[in-house]
XYZ file of C-alpha atoms in Angstrom:
258
model
C 79.582 125.164 207.542
C 82.334 123.706 205.587
C 82.553 124.569 201.878
C 81.858 121.002 199.453
C 84.689 120.324 196.875
C 82.976 118.413 193.877
C 85.993 116.411 191.728
C 84.845 114.898 188.993
C 86.385 112.288 187.111
C 87.333 112.127 183.563
C 85.499 109.979 181.236
C 86.912 106.861 180.312
C 87.832 106.428 176.773
C 85.636 104.580 174.357
C 86.545 101.512 172.988
C 85.818 102.324 170.022
C 87.948 105.111 169.443
C 90.364 105.239 166.818
C 94.318 105.184 167.716
C 96.640 107.334 166.010
C 100.203 106.546 166.186
C 102.605 109.155 167.246
C 105.785 110.296 165.180
C 108.613 112.681 165.885
C 109.314 114.990 163.642
C 112.734 113.433 163.468
C 111.016 110.039 162.001
C 109.085 111.535 159.138
C 111.807 113.623 158.006
C 113.411 109.806 157.923
C 110.459 108.348 156.582
C 110.017 110.448 153.830
C 113.825 110.326 153.139
C 113.783 106.846 152.643
C 110.960 106.947 150.361
C 112.941 109.745 148.166
C 116.006 107.772 148.102
C 113.755 104.345 146.553
C 111.762 106.579 144.024
C 115.356 107.542 143.004
C 116.414 104.350 142.933
C 113.314 102.685 141.039
C 113.683 105.868 138.192
C 117.216 105.311 138.067
C 116.948 101.236 137.819
C 114.411 101.884 134.991
C 116.589 104.792 132.842
C 119.582 102.354 133.155
C 117.519 99.720 131.834
C 116.627 101.850 129.082
C 120.086 102.707 128.185
C 121.239 99.448 127.813
C 118.546 98.114 125.758
C 119.789 101.280 123.465
C 123.174 100.290 123.875
C 122.468 96.322 122.970
C 120.575 97.881 119.809
C 123.437 99.894 118.834
C 125.450 97.106 119.263
C 123.617 94.971 117.028
C 123.495 97.514 114.484
C 127.216 98.233 114.304
C 127.877 94.699 114.020
C 125.125 94.495 111.197
C 126.765 97.605 109.352
C 130.296 96.560 109.658
C 129.031 92.972 108.588
C 127.714 94.383 105.607
C 131.266 96.075 104.613
C 133.074 93.183 105.534
C 134.967 94.637 108.127
C 135.803 92.641 111.429
C 138.257 92.356 114.437
C 140.111 89.896 114.736
C 138.663 87.236 117.243
C 141.068 85.014 117.678
C 144.429 85.219 116.210
C 144.687 81.671 115.438
C 141.715 81.517 113.424
C 141.004 81.522 109.661
C 138.500 84.840 109.676
C 135.896 84.907 106.342
C 133.057 86.972 106.016
C 130.914 87.565 102.447
C 130.796 91.038 101.624
C 127.464 92.581 99.625
C 127.735 93.137 95.688
C 125.254 94.327 93.227
C 123.833 90.942 92.380
C 126.475 89.337 93.635
C 128.618 90.358 91.055
C 131.945 90.248 91.682
C 131.396 88.351 94.512
C 133.596 89.570 97.352
C 135.214 88.042 100.718
C 137.434 89.563 103.330
C 139.714 86.720 104.797
C 142.322 86.929 107.918
C 144.904 84.333 107.288
C 146.742 83.471 110.624
C 150.413 83.221 110.740
C 152.861 79.786 111.461
C 152.288 79.007 107.497
C 151.808 79.995 104.121
C 148.522 78.887 102.068
C 148.038 78.760 98.096
C 144.623 80.036 96.121
C 143.511 77.131 94.260
C 140.431 76.222 91.449
C 138.862 73.532 89.478
C 136.875 73.936 86.626
C 134.008 71.140 86.121
C 134.274 67.849 87.962
C 132.850 69.811 90.772
C 131.972 67.507 93.850
C 128.920 67.912 96.514
C 131.784 67.743 99.355
C 134.942 67.574 99.687
C 138.082 69.087 97.750
C 139.390 67.742 94.579
C 142.482 68.073 92.733
C 142.550 71.399 91.174
C 145.309 74.351 90.119
C 147.196 76.048 92.971
C 147.561 79.825 91.168
C 148.693 82.422 94.021
C 150.731 81.944 97.136
C 149.922 83.487 100.220
C 151.122 84.875 103.654
C 149.888 85.220 106.475
C 147.283 88.990 106.566
C 144.025 90.367 105.483
C 142.820 89.983 102.171
C 140.113 90.766 99.971
C 139.191 87.758 97.171
C 136.331 88.643 94.435
C 135.456 86.070 91.681
C 133.529 87.769 88.661
C 131.921 85.581 85.684
C 131.175 86.670 82.632
C 128.816 84.113 80.027
C 128.690 84.109 76.358
C 126.077 81.972 75.025
C 127.076 79.126 72.320
C 126.240 78.565 68.839
C 125.396 75.514 66.996
C 129.223 74.736 66.517
C 129.900 75.287 70.300
C 129.039 75.301 73.978
C 128.590 78.166 76.125
C 131.544 79.816 77.395
C 131.951 81.452 81.517
C 134.702 83.213 81.805
C 135.457 83.228 85.715
C 137.942 86.545 86.564
C 140.074 85.841 90.232
C 141.414 89.228 92.239
C 143.195 88.407 95.135
C 144.321 91.942 97.144
C 146.496 92.658 99.815
C 145.170 95.028 102.532
C 147.654 95.099 104.536
C 149.424 98.777 104.056
C 152.572 97.487 104.663
C 152.530 94.522 102.376
C 149.373 95.708 99.742
C 149.828 93.656 96.374
C 147.794 92.694 93.606
C 147.087 89.376 91.478
C 144.721 88.481 89.148
C 143.856 85.233 87.311
C 141.448 84.509 84.212
C 139.691 80.872 83.839
C 137.717 80.322 80.518
C 135.596 77.022 80.872
C 132.551 75.190 78.583
C 129.851 73.507 79.088
C 130.515 69.460 78.832
C 127.928 67.611 80.331
C 125.574 70.072 81.616
C 123.543 72.649 80.068
C 124.105 75.357 82.802
C 126.381 78.342 81.993
C 123.125 79.795 79.962
C 120.432 77.364 79.913
C 118.724 76.844 76.589
C 115.724 77.315 78.080
C 115.707 79.862 80.749
C 118.535 81.633 79.436
C 119.816 81.891 82.863
C 122.430 80.440 84.238
C 121.686 77.303 86.159
C 124.132 76.716 89.320
C 123.982 76.555 93.148
C 126.983 78.257 94.654
C 128.144 77.325 98.394
C 129.694 79.963 100.095
C 130.561 81.858 102.886
C 127.942 84.055 104.818
C 127.326 87.666 105.749
C 128.262 87.085 109.328
C 131.864 86.538 109.917
C 132.999 82.946 110.266
C 136.256 81.341 112.316
C 137.878 78.276 110.736
C 140.516 75.887 111.372
C 143.693 77.088 109.345
C 144.554 73.359 109.244
C 141.845 72.403 106.957
C 141.092 74.259 103.231
C 138.284 76.970 103.190
C 136.126 76.955 100.275
C 134.945 80.083 99.171
C 133.194 79.441 96.206
C 131.590 75.835 95.473
C 129.393 76.222 91.855
C 127.687 73.261 90.737
C 125.328 72.868 87.907
C 121.549 71.793 88.434
C 119.081 70.773 85.903
C 116.436 72.688 84.990
C 112.731 71.191 84.762
C 110.557 73.353 82.724
C 106.833 73.198 84.528
C 105.363 75.629 81.807
C 105.724 76.838 78.370
C 104.087 80.144 76.828
C 102.266 79.106 73.475
C 105.577 79.984 71.755
C 107.234 77.622 73.300
C 109.744 79.460 75.238
C 109.842 78.313 79.659
C 107.463 80.457 81.686
C 107.788 78.483 84.958
C 110.689 75.852 85.930
C 112.516 74.115 89.315
C 115.881 73.316 89.248
C 116.880 69.871 90.171
C 120.464 68.778 91.897
C 122.933 66.392 90.150
C 124.201 63.296 91.853
C 128.243 63.219 91.993
C 130.806 65.454 90.249
C 129.025 67.762 87.809
C 130.106 70.657 85.643
C 130.722 73.566 87.436
C 133.561 75.969 88.834
C 135.203 76.236 92.680
C 138.062 78.167 94.442
C 139.432 77.342 98.140
C 142.660 78.096 100.147
C 144.659 75.001 101.324
C 147.545 75.918 104.237
C 150.691 74.777 103.235
C 152.836 72.806 105.470
C 153.231 74.785 108.761
C 156.486 76.945 109.076
C 159.451 75.258 111.572
């Protein structure tokens, strides 16, 4: 009798059985490397963005501090550079100025009959060579009495700050009120004027045009409220149309050097 051989068939895979992909060890290492590189690049970008933001903040702070000190780099050697410095109670007012080469300049001033805009005729009191300067304008006041008006003394200082060309000059100008009660206002005891001048950030100007350093124009005081003794408690100011009392300082260019 011949032996019987039983052949068992392998069960067919179920259609619902989950199929899982198979990876080689090399593929797994490559995937992990790519993921690690991507994570590193992302972290590096975030770190660089943070450092860039911090750097921008530092640059802005440095610019602000330099502006407060009146320090600046020459951005365009052919332009006038000017910036107003900080000073306690704006006394004296100070300005750093760079005058470009190619011509000489003149510092001018005018007492009273100060226009709202434009450059009036004035007194030319100092000739300036191209270079770096520190200008200051200080004012002291004396109250008038029954026989005289209040008097203001403006002190103009010019200091050449280039080490190899250092020089200094000073001019004092005395003026009294003519038409407007503004040097020491009778009601408020304050100086009633509006001042126009360069700002606390660096400005570049055309060297062929005058540069106004200081334009003080008298203003009218309007008292709104008084105490029982008649003293002014609150008040406002009103501008005066046309030329009026005040003081003005500017720098004008001379003809270009041939």
